[in-house]
Amino acid sequence: MPPRLPSLGFAAGPSSFINRIARPFSTNTACNAPPRSGAEFFLGLDKATNSSASSNGPRTLSLSREKIQARTEQHLNRQRREAESMRERKVSDDYMKQMHRKWKAGDTYAPHDLNPFQQLKHRRKSLAPRKDVIDELDISPLDLYKNYSMISEFMTPAGNIKHSNETGLRAKNQRKMAKAIRRMIGMGLHPSVHHHPEIIMKKGRSGTF
């Protein structure tokens, strides 16, 4: 008679019987590996997490680099737009300075009104003072040659002496003022080609330069 399998052992431990039969036919390393404890299982989870983080590291760095480049490009584009707007504003201001006639809403004009020669007709002429400042204050320019703030009022931005038509001084006071200016320049107290540096600094701060 052929041998029979013990029925009692098969009924008592079906899982062990299946493991004895299925294990030799399985090629999976997980099935062939011995059972792991709870500590080994959690350590394996930590290793898997670290490996996934290391694999995602280069991707995170590339994303941060792209964000920095995008922000840099936005900043540069903003600077270019601001520089372009400032350049356009400067050009428009220069054109407005050349246009002496002040137009108002509702004014009509012909093309020849925009001619530079027509614009010169509307240029405001600087009126000379009607009274002599030196006589009004009863001072002598020769005594105040060290006062660069007063001397600069009678000089052009290029360092030239203003004409009596602009200063409004009498001939005698005009000669005294010219002598005081030349004395101050000769002593090195005032530049000969521009205004005093402190006056230039004040005009630059106030925005009237």
Coordinates of N, CA and C in Angstrom, one line a residue:
M1 N 0.8 -1.2 0.0 CA 0.0 0.0 0.0 C 0.9 1.2 0.0
P2 N 0.4 2.3 -0.7 CA 1.2 3.5 -0.7 C 1.1 4.2 0.6
P3 N 2.1 5.0 1.0 CA 2.0 5.6 2.3 C 1.0 6.8 2.3
R4 N 0.4 6.9 3.4 CA -0.7 7.9 3.6 C -0.1 9.1 4.5
L5 N -0.6 10.3 4.1 CA -0.2 11.4 4.9 C -1.0 11.5 6.2
P6 N -0.4 11.9 7.3 CA -1.1 11.9 8.5 C -2.2 13.0 8.5
S7 N -3.4 12.7 8.6 CA -4.5 13.7 8.6 C -4.5 14.6 9.8
L8 N -4.0 14.1 10.9 CA -4.1 14.9 12.1 C -3.1 16.1 12.0
G9 N -1.9 15.8 11.5 CA -0.9 16.8 11.4 C -1.3 17.9 10.4
F10 N -2.0 17.4 9.3 CA -2.4 18.4 8.3 C -3.5 19.3 8.8
A11 N -4.4 18.7 9.6 CA -5.5 19.5 10.1 C -5.0 20.5 11.2
A12 N -4.0 20.0 12.0 CA -3.6 20.9 13.1 C -2.7 22.1 12.6
G13 N -1.9 21.9 11.6 CA -1.0 23.0 11.2 C -1.1 23.1 9.7
P14 N -2.1 23.7 9.1 CA -2.2 23.8 7.6 C -1.2 24.8 7.2
S15 N -0.9 25.9 8.0 CA 0.0 26.9 7.5 C 1.4 26.4 7.4
S16 N 1.9 25.6 8.3 CA 3.2 25.0 8.3 C 3.3 24.0 7.1
F17 N 2.3 23.3 6.9 CA 2.3 22.4 5.7 C 2.4 23.1 4.4
I18 N 1.7 24.2 4.3 CA 1.7 25.0 3.0 C 3.1 25.6 2.9
N19 N 3.7 26.1 4.0 CA 5.0 26.7 3.9 C 6.1 25.7 3.5
R20 N 5.9 24.5 4.0 CA 6.9 23.4 3.6 C 6.8 23.1 2.1
I21 N 5.6 23.2 1.6 CA 5.4 22.8 0.1 C 5.7 24.0 -0.8
A22 N 5.3 25.2 -0.4 CA 5.4 26.4 -1.3 C 6.8 27.0 -1.2
R23 N 7.5 26.9 -0.1 CA 8.8 27.6 0.0 C 9.8 27.1 -1.0
P24 N 10.0 25.8 -1.3 CA 11.0 25.4 -2.3 C 10.7 25.9 -3.7
F25 N 9.4 26.1 -4.0 CA 9.1 26.5 -5.4 C 9.1 28.0 -5.5
S26 N 9.3 28.8 -4.5 CA 9.3 30.3 -4.6 C 10.7 30.8 -4.8
T27 N 10.8 31.8 -5.7 CA 12.1 32.4 -6.0 C 12.3 33.8 -5.4
N28 N 11.3 34.3 -4.7 CA 11.3 35.6 -4.2 C 12.1 35.6 -2.9
T29 N 13.0 36.7 -2.9 CA 13.9 36.8 -1.7 C 13.2 37.1 -0.4
A30 N 12.1 37.8 -0.6 CA 11.3 38.2 0.6 C 10.7 36.9 1.3
C31 N 10.3 36.0 0.4 CA 9.7 34.7 1.0 C 10.8 33.9 1.6
N32 N 12.0 33.8 1.0 CA 13.1 33.0 1.5 C 13.8 33.6 2.7
A33 N 13.6 35.0 2.9 CA 14.3 35.6 4.0 C 13.6 35.2 5.3
P34 N 14.4 35.2 6.4 CA 13.8 34.8 7.7 C 12.9 36.0 8.2
P35 N 11.9 35.7 9.0 CA 11.0 36.7 9.5 C 11.8 37.8 10.3
R36 N 11.4 39.1 10.1 CA 12.1 40.2 10.8 C 11.3 40.6 12.1
S37 N 12.1 41.1 13.0 CA 11.4 41.6 14.2 C 10.9 43.0 14.0
G38 N 10.2 43.5 15.0 CA 9.6 44.8 14.9 C 10.6 46.0 14.8
A39 N 11.7 45.8 15.5 CA 12.8 46.9 15.4 C 13.4 46.9 14.0
E40 N 13.6 45.8 13.4 CA 14.2 45.7 12.1 C 13.2 46.3 11.1
F41 N 11.9 46.1 11.3 CA 10.9 46.6 10.4 C 10.9 48.2 10.4
F42 N 11.0 48.8 11.6 CA 11.0 50.2 11.7 C 12.3 50.8 11.2
L43 N 13.4 50.1 11.4 CA 14.7 50.6 10.8 C 14.6 50.6 9.3
G44 N 14.0 49.6 8.8 CA 13.8 49.6 7.3 C 13.0 50.7 6.8
L45 N 12.0 51.1 7.5 CA 11.2 52.3 7.1 C 12.0 53.5 7.1
D46 N 12.9 53.7 8.2 CA 13.8 54.9 8.2 C 14.7 54.9 7.0
K47 N 15.3 53.8 6.7 CA 16.2 53.7 5.5 C 15.5 54.1 4.2
A48 N 14.2 53.6 4.1 CA 13.5 53.9 2.9 C 13.2 55.4 2.8
T49 N 12.8 56.0 4.0 CA 12.6 57.4 4.0 C 13.8 58.2 3.6
N50 N 15.0 57.8 4.2 CA 16.2 58.6 3.9 C 16.6 58.4 2.4
S51 N 16.4 57.2 1.9 CA 16.7 57.0 0.4 C 15.8 57.9 -0.4
S52 N 14.5 58.0 -0.1 CA 13.6 58.8 -0.9 C 13.9 60.3 -0.8
A53 N 14.4 60.7 0.5 CA 14.8 62.1 0.6 C 16.0 62.4 -0.2
S54 N 17.0 61.5 -0.2 CA 18.2 61.7 -1.0 C 17.9 61.7 -2.4
S55 N 17.0 60.9 -2.9 CA 16.6 61.0 -4.3 C 15.9 62.3 -4.7
N56 N 15.1 62.8 -3.7 CA 14.4 64.1 -4.0 C 15.2 65.3 -3.8
G57 N 16.5 65.1 -3.2 CA 17.3 66.3 -2.9 C 17.7 67.1 -4.2
P58 N 18.3 66.4 -5.2 CA 18.6 67.2 -6.4 C 17.4 67.9 -7.1
R59 N 16.3 67.3 -7.0 CA 15.1 67.9 -7.6 C 14.7 69.2 -6.8
T60 N 14.8 69.1 -5.5 CA 14.5 70.3 -4.7 C 15.5 71.4 -5.0
L61 N 16.8 71.1 -5.1 CA 17.8 72.1 -5.4 C 17.6 72.7 -6.8
S62 N 17.2 71.9 -7.7 CA 16.9 72.5 -9.1 C 15.7 73.4 -9.0
L63 N 14.7 73.1 -8.3 CA 13.5 73.9 -8.2 C 13.9 75.2 -7.5
S64 N 14.7 75.2 -6.4 CA 15.1 76.4 -5.7 C 15.9 77.3 -6.6
R65 N 16.8 76.7 -7.4 CA 17.7 77.4 -8.3 C 16.8 78.1 -9.4
E66 N 15.8 77.4 -9.9 CA 14.9 78.0 -10.9 C 14.1 79.2 -10.3
K67 N 13.7 79.1 -9.0 CA 13.0 80.2 -8.4 C 13.9 81.4 -8.2
I68 N 15.1 81.2 -7.9 CA 16.1 82.3 -7.7 C 16.3 83.0 -9.0
Q69 N 16.5 82.2 -10.1 CA 16.7 82.8 -11.4 C 15.5 83.5 -11.9
A70 N 14.3 83.0 -11.6 CA 13.1 83.8 -12.0 C 13.0 85.1 -11.3
R71 N 13.3 85.1 -10.0 CA 13.2 86.3 -9.2 C 14.2 87.3 -9.7
T72 N 15.4 86.8 -10.0 CA 16.5 87.7 -10.5 C 16.1 88.3 -11.9
E73 N 15.5 87.5 -12.7 CA 15.0 88.1 -14.0 C 13.9 89.1 -13.8
Q74 N 13.0 88.8 -12.9 CA 11.9 89.8 -12.6 C 12.5 91.1 -12.1
H75 N 13.5 91.0 -11.2 CA 14.1 92.3 -10.7 C 14.8 93.0 -11.8
L76 N 15.6 92.3 -12.7 CA 16.2 93.0 -13.8 C 15.3 93.6 -14.8
N77 N 14.2 92.9 -15.1 CA 13.2 93.5 -16.0 C 12.5 94.7 -15.4
R78 N 12.3 94.7 -14.0 CA 11.7 95.9 -13.4 C 12.7 97.1 -13.5
Q79 N 14.0 96.8 -13.3 CA 15.0 97.9 -13.4 C 15.1 98.4 -14.8
R80 N 15.0 97.6 -15.8 CA 15.0 98.0 -17.2 C 13.8 98.9 -17.5
R81 N 12.6 98.5 -17.0 CA 11.4 99.3 -17.2 C 11.5 100.7 -16.5
E82 N 12.0 100.7 -15.3 CA 12.2 102.0 -14.6 C 13.2 102.9 -15.3
A83 N 14.3 102.3 -15.8 CA 15.3 103.1 -16.5 C 14.7 103.6 -17.8
E84 N 13.9 102.8 -18.5 CA 13.3 103.3 -19.8 C 12.3 104.4 -19.5
S85 N 11.5 104.3 -18.4 CA 10.5 105.3 -18.1 C 11.2 106.6 -17.7
M86 N 12.3 106.5 -17.0 CA 13.1 107.7 -16.6 C 13.7 108.4 -17.8
R87 N 14.2 107.6 -18.8 CA 14.7 108.1 -20.0 C 13.6 108.8 -20.8
E88 N 12.5 108.2 -20.9 CA 11.4 108.9 -21.7 C 10.9 110.1 -21.0
R89 N 10.9 110.1 -19.6 CA 10.5 111.3 -18.9 C 11.5 112.5 -19.1
K90 N 12.8 112.1 -19.1 CA 13.8 113.1 -19.4 C 13.7 113.7 -20.7
V91 N 13.4 112.9 -21.7 CA 13.3 113.4 -23.1 C 12.1 114.3 -23.2
S92 N 10.9 114.0 -22.6 CA 9.8 114.8 -22.6 C 10.0 116.1 -21.8
D93 N 10.8 116.1 -20.7 CA 11.1 117.3 -20.0 C 12.0 118.2 -20.8
D94 N 12.9 117.6 -21.6 CA 13.7 118.4 -22.5 C 12.9 119.1 -23.5
Y95 N 12.0 118.4 -24.1 CA 11.1 119.0 -25.1 C 10.2 120.1 -24.5
M96 N 9.8 119.9 -23.3 CA 8.9 120.9 -22.6 C 9.8 122.2 -22.3
K97 N 11.0 122.0 -22.0 CA 11.9 123.2 -21.8 C 12.1 124.0 -23.1
Q98 N 12.2 123.3 -24.2 CA 12.4 124.0 -25.5 C 11.1 124.7 -25.9
M99 N 9.9 124.2 -25.5 CA 8.7 124.8 -25.9 C 8.3 126.0 -24.8
H100 N 8.6 127.2 -25.2 CA 8.4 128.3 -24.3 C 6.9 128.7 -24.2
R101 N 6.2 128.4 -25.2 CA 4.8 128.8 -25.1 C 4.0 127.8 -24.2
K102 N 3.3 128.3 -23.3 CA 2.5 127.4 -22.4 C 1.1 127.2 -23.0
W103 N 0.8 126.0 -23.4 CA -0.5 125.7 -24.0 C -1.5 125.4 -22.9
K104 N -2.7 125.7 -23.1 CA -3.8 125.5 -22.2 C -4.9 124.6 -22.9
A105 N -5.7 124.0 -22.1 CA -6.8 123.2 -22.7 C -7.8 124.1 -23.5
G106 N -8.0 123.7 -24.8 CA -8.9 124.4 -25.7 C -8.2 125.3 -26.6
D107 N -6.9 125.5 -26.5 CA -6.1 126.3 -27.4 C -6.0 125.6 -28.8
T108 N -6.1 126.4 -29.8 CA -5.9 125.9 -31.2 C -4.6 126.4 -31.7
Y109 N -4.0 125.6 -32.6 CA -2.7 126.0 -33.1 C -2.5 125.5 -34.6
A110 N -1.7 126.2 -35.3 CA -1.3 125.8 -36.6 C 0.1 125.1 -36.6
P111 N 0.4 124.4 -37.7 CA 1.7 123.8 -37.6 C 2.9 124.7 -37.5
H112 N 2.7 126.0 -38.1 CA 3.8 126.9 -38.0 C 4.0 127.5 -36.6
D113 N 3.0 127.3 -35.7 CA 3.1 127.7 -34.3 C 4.2 126.9 -33.6
L114 N 4.4 125.7 -34.1 CA 5.4 124.9 -33.4 C 6.8 125.1 -33.9
N115 N 7.0 126.1 -34.8 CA 8.3 126.5 -35.3 C 9.2 127.0 -34.1
P116 N 10.4 126.7 -34.1 CA 11.3 127.3 -33.0 C 11.3 128.8 -33.0
F117 N 11.2 129.4 -34.2 CA 11.2 130.9 -34.2 C 10.0 131.5 -33.6
Q118 N 8.8 130.8 -33.8 CA 7.6 131.2 -33.2 C 7.6 131.0 -31.7
Q119 N 8.3 129.9 -31.3 CA 8.4 129.7 -29.8 C 9.2 130.8 -29.1
L120 N 10.2 131.3 -29.8 CA 11.0 132.3 -29.2 C 10.2 133.6 -28.9
K121 N 9.2 133.8 -29.6 CA 8.3 135.0 -29.3 C 7.7 135.0 -28.0
H122 N 7.4 133.8 -27.5 CA 6.7 133.6 -26.2 C 7.7 133.4 -25.1
R123 N 9.0 133.5 -25.3 CA 9.9 133.3 -24.2 C 9.8 134.4 -23.3
R124 N 9.8 134.1 -22.0 CA 9.8 135.1 -21.0 C 11.1 135.7 -20.8
K125 N 11.1 137.0 -20.9 CA 12.4 137.8 -20.7 C 12.6 138.0 -19.2
S126 N 13.8 137.8 -18.8 CA 14.2 138.1 -17.4 C 14.3 139.6 -17.2
L127 N 13.5 140.1 -16.3 CA 13.4 141.5 -16.0 C 14.5 141.9 -15.0
A128 N 15.3 142.9 -15.4 CA 16.4 143.4 -14.5 C 15.8 144.2 -13.3
P129 N 16.4 144.1 -12.1 CA 15.9 144.9 -11.0 C 15.8 146.4 -11.3
R130 N 14.8 147.0 -10.8 CA 14.6 148.4 -11.1 C 15.5 149.3 -10.2
K131 N 15.9 148.8 -9.1 CA 16.7 149.6 -8.1 C 18.0 148.9 -7.9
D132 N 19.0 149.7 -7.6 CA 20.4 149.2 -7.3 C 20.4 148.6 -5.9
V133 N 20.7 147.4 -5.8 CA 20.8 146.7 -4.5 C 21.9 147.3 -3.6
I134 N 23.0 147.6 -4.2 CA 24.1 148.1 -3.4 C 23.7 149.5 -2.8
D135 N 23.0 150.3 -3.5 CA 22.6 151.6 -2.9 C 21.5 151.4 -1.9
E136 N 20.6 150.5 -2.1 CA 19.5 150.2 -1.2 C 20.1 149.7 0.2
L137 N 21.1 148.8 0.1 CA 21.6 148.3 1.3 C 22.8 149.2 1.9
D138 N 23.2 150.1 1.1 CA 24.3 151.0 1.5 C 25.5 150.2 2.0
I139 N 26.0 149.4 1.1 CA 27.2 148.6 1.4 C 28.2 148.8 0.2
S140 N 29.4 148.3 0.5 CA 30.5 148.4 -0.5 C 30.9 147.0 -1.0
P141 N 30.8 146.6 -2.2 CA 31.2 145.3 -2.7 C 32.6 145.0 -2.4
L142 N 33.5 146.0 -2.3 CA 34.9 145.7 -2.0 C 35.1 145.2 -0.6
D143 N 34.2 145.5 0.3 CA 34.3 145.0 1.7 C 33.8 143.6 1.9
L144 N 33.0 143.2 0.9 CA 32.3 141.9 1.1 C 32.8 140.9 0.0
Y145 N 34.1 141.0 -0.4 CA 34.6 140.1 -1.4 C 34.7 138.6 -0.8
K146 N 34.7 138.5 0.5 CA 34.8 137.1 1.1 C 33.4 136.4 1.2
N147 N 32.4 137.2 0.9 CA 31.0 136.6 1.0 C 30.7 135.9 -0.3
Y148 N 31.0 134.6 -0.4 CA 30.8 133.9 -1.7 C 29.3 133.8 -2.1
S149 N 28.4 133.8 -1.1 CA 27.0 133.7 -1.4 C 26.5 134.9 -2.1
M150 N 27.0 136.1 -1.7 CA 26.6 137.3 -2.4 C 27.3 137.4 -3.8
I151 N 28.6 137.1 -3.8 CA 29.3 137.2 -5.1 C 28.7 136.2 -6.1
S152 N 28.2 135.1 -5.7 CA 27.7 134.1 -6.7 C 26.4 134.6 -7.4
E153 N 25.7 135.6 -6.7 CA 24.5 136.1 -7.3 C 24.8 137.0 -8.5
F154 N 26.0 137.5 -8.6 CA 26.4 138.4 -9.7 C 27.2 137.7 -10.7
M155 N 27.2 136.3 -10.6 CA 28.0 135.5 -11.6 C 27.1 134.5 -12.3
T156 N 27.5 134.2 -13.5 CA 26.8 133.1 -14.2 C 27.3 131.7 -13.7
P157 N 26.5 130.7 -14.1 CA 27.0 129.3 -13.7 C 28.3 129.0 -14.3
A158 N 28.7 129.7 -15.4 CA 30.0 129.4 -16.0 C 31.2 130.2 -15.4
G159 N 30.8 131.1 -14.4 CA 31.9 131.8 -13.7 C 32.1 133.2 -14.3
N160 N 31.2 133.6 -15.3 CA 31.4 135.0 -15.8 C 30.6 136.0 -15.0
I161 N 31.1 137.3 -15.1 CA 30.4 138.4 -14.4 C 29.2 138.8 -15.2
K162 N 28.0 138.9 -14.5 CA 26.8 139.2 -15.2 C 26.8 140.7 -15.6
H163 N 26.1 140.9 -16.7 CA 26.0 142.3 -17.3 C 25.1 143.2 -16.4
S164 N 25.3 144.5 -16.5 CA 24.6 145.4 -15.6 C 23.1 145.3 -16.0
N165 N 22.7 144.9 -17.2 CA 21.3 144.7 -17.5 C 20.6 143.6 -16.7
E166 N 21.4 142.7 -16.2 CA 20.9 141.6 -15.4 C 21.0 142.0 -13.9
T167 N 22.1 142.6 -13.5 CA 22.3 142.9 -12.1 C 21.5 144.2 -11.7
G168 N 21.3 145.1 -12.6 CA 20.5 146.3 -12.3 C 21.4 147.3 -11.5
L169 N 22.7 147.2 -11.5 CA 23.6 148.1 -10.7 C 24.0 149.3 -11.6
R170 N 24.3 150.3 -10.9 CA 24.8 151.5 -11.6 C 26.2 151.2 -12.1
A171 N 26.7 152.0 -13.0 CA 28.0 151.8 -13.6 C 29.1 151.7 -12.5
K172 N 29.1 152.6 -11.5 CA 30.1 152.7 -10.5 C 30.0 151.4 -9.6
N173 N 28.8 151.0 -9.2 CA 28.7 149.8 -8.4 C 29.0 148.6 -9.2
Q174 N 28.7 148.6 -10.5 CA 29.0 147.4 -11.3 C 30.5 147.2 -11.4
R175 N 31.3 148.3 -11.5 CA 32.7 148.2 -11.6 C 33.3 147.7 -10.2
K176 N 32.7 148.2 -9.1 CA 33.1 147.7 -7.8 C 32.8 146.2 -7.6
M177 N 31.7 145.8 -8.1 CA 31.3 144.4 -8.0 C 32.2 143.5 -8.8
A178 N 32.5 144.0 -10.0 CA 33.4 143.2 -10.9 C 34.8 143.1 -10.3
K179 N 35.3 144.2 -9.6 CA 36.6 144.2 -9.0 C 36.6 143.2 -7.8
A180 N 35.5 143.2 -7.0 CA 35.4 142.3 -5.9 C 35.4 140.8 -6.3
I181 N 34.7 140.6 -7.5 CA 34.7 139.2 -8.0 C 36.1 138.8 -8.4
R182 N 36.8 139.6 -9.2 CA 38.1 139.3 -9.6 C 39.1 139.1 -8.4
R183 N 38.9 139.9 -7.4 CA 39.7 139.8 -6.2 C 39.5 138.5 -5.5
M184 N 38.3 138.1 -5.4 CA 37.9 136.8 -4.7 C 38.5 135.7 -5.5
I185 N 38.4 135.7 -6.8 CA 38.9 134.6 -7.7 C 40.4 134.6 -7.6
G186 N 41.1 135.8 -7.6 CA 42.5 135.9 -7.5 C 43.1 135.3 -6.2
M187 N 42.3 135.5 -5.1 CA 42.8 135.0 -3.8 C 42.5 133.5 -3.7
G188 N 41.8 132.9 -4.6 CA 41.5 131.5 -4.5 C 40.3 131.2 -3.6
L189 N 39.5 132.2 -3.3 CA 38.3 131.9 -2.5 C 37.1 131.5 -3.3
H190 N 37.1 131.6 -4.6 CA 35.9 131.3 -5.4 C 36.4 130.7 -6.7
P191 N 35.8 129.7 -7.3 CA 36.2 129.2 -8.6 C 36.0 130.2 -9.7
S192 N 36.8 130.0 -10.7 CA 36.7 131.0 -11.9 C 35.8 130.4 -13.0
V193 N 35.4 129.2 -12.9 CA 34.6 128.6 -14.0 C 33.2 128.1 -13.6
H194 N 32.9 128.2 -12.3 CA 31.6 127.7 -11.9 C 31.3 128.3 -10.5
H195 N 30.1 128.1 -10.0 CA 29.8 128.6 -8.7 C 30.6 128.0 -7.6
H196 N 30.4 128.5 -6.4 CA 31.1 128.0 -5.2 C 30.6 126.5 -5.0
P197 N 31.5 125.6 -4.5 CA 31.0 124.2 -4.3 C 29.9 124.1 -3.3
E198 N 29.9 124.9 -2.3 CA 28.8 124.9 -1.3 C 27.5 125.3 -1.8
I199 N 27.5 126.3 -2.7 CA 26.3 126.7 -3.4 C 25.8 125.6 -4.3
I200 N 26.7 125.0 -5.0 CA 26.3 123.8 -5.9 C 25.7 122.7 -5.1
M201 N 26.3 122.4 -3.9 CA 25.8 121.4 -3.1 C 24.3 121.7 -2.6
K202 N 24.1 123.0 -2.2 CA 22.8 123.4 -1.7 C 21.8 123.3 -2.8
K203 N 22.1 123.7 -4.0 CA 21.2 123.6 -5.2 C 20.9 122.2 -5.5
G204 N 21.9 121.3 -5.4 CA 21.7 119.9 -5.7 C 20.7 119.2 -4.7
R205 N 20.9 119.6 -3.4 CA 20.0 119.1 -2.4 C 18.5 119.6 -2.5
S206 N 18.4 120.8 -2.9 CA 17.1 121.4 -3.1 C 16.4 121.1 -4.4
G207 N 17.2 120.5 -5.3 CA 16.7 120.2 -6.7 C 16.5 121.3 -7.6
T208 N 17.1 122.5 -7.3 CA 17.0 123.6 -8.2 C 18.3 123.8 -9.0
F209 N 19.2 122.8 -9.0 CA 20.4 123.0 -9.8 C 20.1 122.7 -11.3

